[in-house]
Coordinates of C-alpha atoms in Angstrom, one line a residue:
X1369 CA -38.4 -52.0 39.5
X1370 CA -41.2 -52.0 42.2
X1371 CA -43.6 -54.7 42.0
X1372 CA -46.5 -52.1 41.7
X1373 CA -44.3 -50.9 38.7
X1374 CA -44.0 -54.5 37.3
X1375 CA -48.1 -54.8 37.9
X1376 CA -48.7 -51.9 35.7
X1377 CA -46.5 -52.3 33.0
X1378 CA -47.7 -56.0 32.4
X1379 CA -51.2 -54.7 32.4
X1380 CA -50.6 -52.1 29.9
X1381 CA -48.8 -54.6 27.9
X1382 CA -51.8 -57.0 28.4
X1383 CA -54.0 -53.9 27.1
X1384 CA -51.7 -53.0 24.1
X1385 CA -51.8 -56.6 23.1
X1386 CA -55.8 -57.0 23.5
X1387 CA -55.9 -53.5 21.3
X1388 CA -54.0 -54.6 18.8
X1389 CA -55.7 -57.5 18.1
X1390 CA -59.1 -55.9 18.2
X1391 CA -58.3 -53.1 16.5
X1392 CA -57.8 -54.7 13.2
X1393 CA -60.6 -57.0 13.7
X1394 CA -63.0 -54.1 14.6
X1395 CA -61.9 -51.8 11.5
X1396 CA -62.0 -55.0 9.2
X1397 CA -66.1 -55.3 10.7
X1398 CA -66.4 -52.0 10.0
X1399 CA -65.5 -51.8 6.1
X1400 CA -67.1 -55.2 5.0
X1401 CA -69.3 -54.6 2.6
X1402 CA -72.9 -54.9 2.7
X1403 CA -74.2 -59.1 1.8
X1404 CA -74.9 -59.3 -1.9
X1405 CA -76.7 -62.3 -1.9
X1406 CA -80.4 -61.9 -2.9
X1407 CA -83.0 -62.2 0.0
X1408 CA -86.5 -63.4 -0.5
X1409 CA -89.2 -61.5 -2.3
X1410 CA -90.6 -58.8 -0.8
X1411 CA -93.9 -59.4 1.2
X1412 CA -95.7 -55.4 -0.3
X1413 CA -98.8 -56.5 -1.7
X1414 CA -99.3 -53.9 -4.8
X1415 CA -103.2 -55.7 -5.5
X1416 CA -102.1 -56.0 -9.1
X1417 CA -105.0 -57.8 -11.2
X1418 CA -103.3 -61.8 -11.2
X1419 CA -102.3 -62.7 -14.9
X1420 CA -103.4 -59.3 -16.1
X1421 CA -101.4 -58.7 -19.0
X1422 CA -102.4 -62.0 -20.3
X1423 CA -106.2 -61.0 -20.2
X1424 CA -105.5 -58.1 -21.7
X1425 CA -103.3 -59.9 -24.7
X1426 CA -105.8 -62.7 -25.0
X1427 CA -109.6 -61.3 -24.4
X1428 CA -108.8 -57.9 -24.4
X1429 CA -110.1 -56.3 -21.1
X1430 CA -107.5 -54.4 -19.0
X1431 CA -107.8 -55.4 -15.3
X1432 CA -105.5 -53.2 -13.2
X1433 CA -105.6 -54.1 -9.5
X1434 CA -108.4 -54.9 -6.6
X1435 CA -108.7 -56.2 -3.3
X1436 CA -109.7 -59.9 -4.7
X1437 CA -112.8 -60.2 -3.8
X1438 CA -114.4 -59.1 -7.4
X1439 CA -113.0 -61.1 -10.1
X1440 CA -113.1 -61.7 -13.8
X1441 CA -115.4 -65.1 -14.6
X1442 CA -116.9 -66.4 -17.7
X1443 CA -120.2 -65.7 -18.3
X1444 CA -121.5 -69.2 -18.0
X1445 CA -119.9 -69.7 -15.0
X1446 CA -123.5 -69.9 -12.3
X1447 CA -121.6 -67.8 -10.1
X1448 CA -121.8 -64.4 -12.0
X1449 CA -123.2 -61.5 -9.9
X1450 CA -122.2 -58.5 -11.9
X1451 CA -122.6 -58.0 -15.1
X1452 CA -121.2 -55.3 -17.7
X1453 CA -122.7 -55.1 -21.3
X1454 CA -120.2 -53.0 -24.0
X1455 CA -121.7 -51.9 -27.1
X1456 CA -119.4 -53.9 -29.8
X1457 CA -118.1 -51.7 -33.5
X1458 CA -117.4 -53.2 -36.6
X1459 CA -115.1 -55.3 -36.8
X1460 CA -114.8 -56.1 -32.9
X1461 CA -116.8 -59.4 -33.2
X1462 CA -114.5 -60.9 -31.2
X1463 CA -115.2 -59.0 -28.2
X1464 CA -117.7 -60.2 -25.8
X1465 CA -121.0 -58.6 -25.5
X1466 CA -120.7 -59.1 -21.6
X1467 CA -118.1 -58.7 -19.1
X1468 CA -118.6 -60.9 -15.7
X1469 CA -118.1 -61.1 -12.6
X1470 CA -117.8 -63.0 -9.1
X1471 CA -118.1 -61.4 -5.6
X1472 CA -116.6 -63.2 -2.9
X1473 CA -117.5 -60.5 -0.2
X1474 CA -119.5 -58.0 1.4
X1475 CA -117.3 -55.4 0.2
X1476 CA -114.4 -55.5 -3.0
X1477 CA -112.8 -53.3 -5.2
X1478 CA -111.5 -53.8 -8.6
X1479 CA -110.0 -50.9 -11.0
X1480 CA -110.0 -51.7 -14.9
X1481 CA -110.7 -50.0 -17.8
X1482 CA -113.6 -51.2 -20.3
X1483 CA -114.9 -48.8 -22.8
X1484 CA -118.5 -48.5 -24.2
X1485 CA -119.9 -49.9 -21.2
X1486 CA -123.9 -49.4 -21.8
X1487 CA -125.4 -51.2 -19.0
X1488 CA -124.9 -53.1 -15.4
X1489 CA -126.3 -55.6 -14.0
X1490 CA -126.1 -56.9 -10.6
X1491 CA -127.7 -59.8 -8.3
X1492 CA -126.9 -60.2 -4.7
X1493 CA -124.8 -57.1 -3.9
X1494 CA -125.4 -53.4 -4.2
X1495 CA -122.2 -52.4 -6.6
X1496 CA -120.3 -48.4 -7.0
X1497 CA -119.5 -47.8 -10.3
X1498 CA -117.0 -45.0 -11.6
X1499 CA -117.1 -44.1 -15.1
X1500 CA -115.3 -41.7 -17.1
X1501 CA -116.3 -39.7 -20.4
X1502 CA -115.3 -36.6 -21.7
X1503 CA -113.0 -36.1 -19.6
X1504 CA -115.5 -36.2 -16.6
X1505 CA -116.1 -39.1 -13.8
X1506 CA -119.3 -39.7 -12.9
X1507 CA -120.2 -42.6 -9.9
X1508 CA -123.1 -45.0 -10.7
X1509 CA -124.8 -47.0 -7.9
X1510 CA -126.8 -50.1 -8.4
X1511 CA -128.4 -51.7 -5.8
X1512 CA -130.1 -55.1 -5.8
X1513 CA -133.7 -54.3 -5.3
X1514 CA -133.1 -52.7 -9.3
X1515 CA -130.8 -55.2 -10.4
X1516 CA -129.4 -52.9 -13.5
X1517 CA -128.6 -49.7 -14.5
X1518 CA -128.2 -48.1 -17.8
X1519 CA -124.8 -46.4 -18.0
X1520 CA -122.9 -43.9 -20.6
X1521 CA -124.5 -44.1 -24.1
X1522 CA -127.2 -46.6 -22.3
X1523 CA -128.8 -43.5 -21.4
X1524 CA -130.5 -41.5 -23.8
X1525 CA -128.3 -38.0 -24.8
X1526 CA -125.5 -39.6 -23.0
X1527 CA -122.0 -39.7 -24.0
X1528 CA -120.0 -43.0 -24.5
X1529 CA -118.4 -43.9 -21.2
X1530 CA -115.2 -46.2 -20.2
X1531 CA -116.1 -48.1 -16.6
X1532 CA -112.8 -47.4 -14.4
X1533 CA -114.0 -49.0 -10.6
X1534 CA -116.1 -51.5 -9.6
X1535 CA -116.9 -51.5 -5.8
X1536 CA -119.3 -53.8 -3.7
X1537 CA -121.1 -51.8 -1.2
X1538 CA -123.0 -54.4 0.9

C-alpha cells in the first residue's frame, strides 16, 4: 500500500470514528424532550382589578380591570375625587349609598359594574362615564367646573342604569 493510500484510509477511519460518536450524540439531542420544570410567572399584565373577587364577596361591587390609576377608597378617606351615589332597595341596607374613588393621574381607566347608579360626582378631574340600560350604552361626561351629574334614573323619565367605565379625561 502507497503511503497516499495509507493517508486516506486513516482519515476516513479518523472520520468514521468522529461520525460515530456524533451521530448518537446528535440524534440523542435531537429527541430529548422539551424541560418540564416550571419557569417563572409570566410578565402579561391582564389589568385585572387587585383582590377583586374579594370586594365583590365582601362589599359587593364588581371591579373588573383598569389601568391603576382610578381605585376603590372608602369614603372617608380625604382623598376621594369621584364619587358614585346608587339608589339602595329594600332589604339592601347594607349597601353603601356611595361608591368612591381615588385618581392618581391625568388620565385612568377602570371597568366595573354598579347598578342603580343615580348620580356622579367629581372634584379635580374631568371623568367619562359609560352606562348601560335597556340594553343601550350611553357616555356621560362630567367635568370639574359642574362637579356632578345626574345619571340613569337621576334624571327625570330616565330608565335605571348600571355604570360599566369610569375614565379620567384631564
Amino acid at each position: 500500500m502507497t503511503p497516499r493510500a495509507r493517508t486516506l484510509f486513516a482519515g476516513a477511519g479518523i472520520l468514521t470514528a468522529i461520525a460515530g460518536i456524533s451521530a448518537p450524540a446528535m440524534a440523542s439531542t435531537a429527541k430529548a424532550p422539551a424541560a418540564t420544570a416550571p419557569g417563572p410567572p409570566s410578565a402579561v399584565e391582564d389589568f385585572g382589578y387587585p383582590g377583586a373577587d374579594k370586594l365583590l364577596a365582601e362589599k359587593k361591587i364588581k371591579l373588573i380591570r383598569g389601568d391603576g390609576h382610578i381605585m376603590l377608597t372608602e369614603c372617608t378617606d380625604p382623598a376621594v375625587q369621584i364619587k358614585v351615589s346608587i339608589r339602595r332597595e329594600e332589604g339592601e341596607e347594607d349597601l353603601p349609598k356611595k361608591w368612591c374613588f381615588t385618581a392618581t393621574g391625568k388620565s385612568g381607566y377602570l371597568a366595573l359594574e354598579i347598578p342603580k347608579a343615580f348620580y356622579l360626582e367629581t372634584v379635580d378631574h374631568p371623568i367619562r362615564a359609560q352606562l348601560t340600560s335597556a340594553g343601550k350604552t350611553q357616555t356621560v361626561n362630567v367635568s370639574t367646573e359642574e362637579g356632578f351629574k345626574p345619571i340613569g334614573e337621576g334624571v327625570i323619565g330616565a330608565p335605571r342604569a348600571t355604570l360599566v367605565e369610569l375614565r379620567i379625561t384631564g
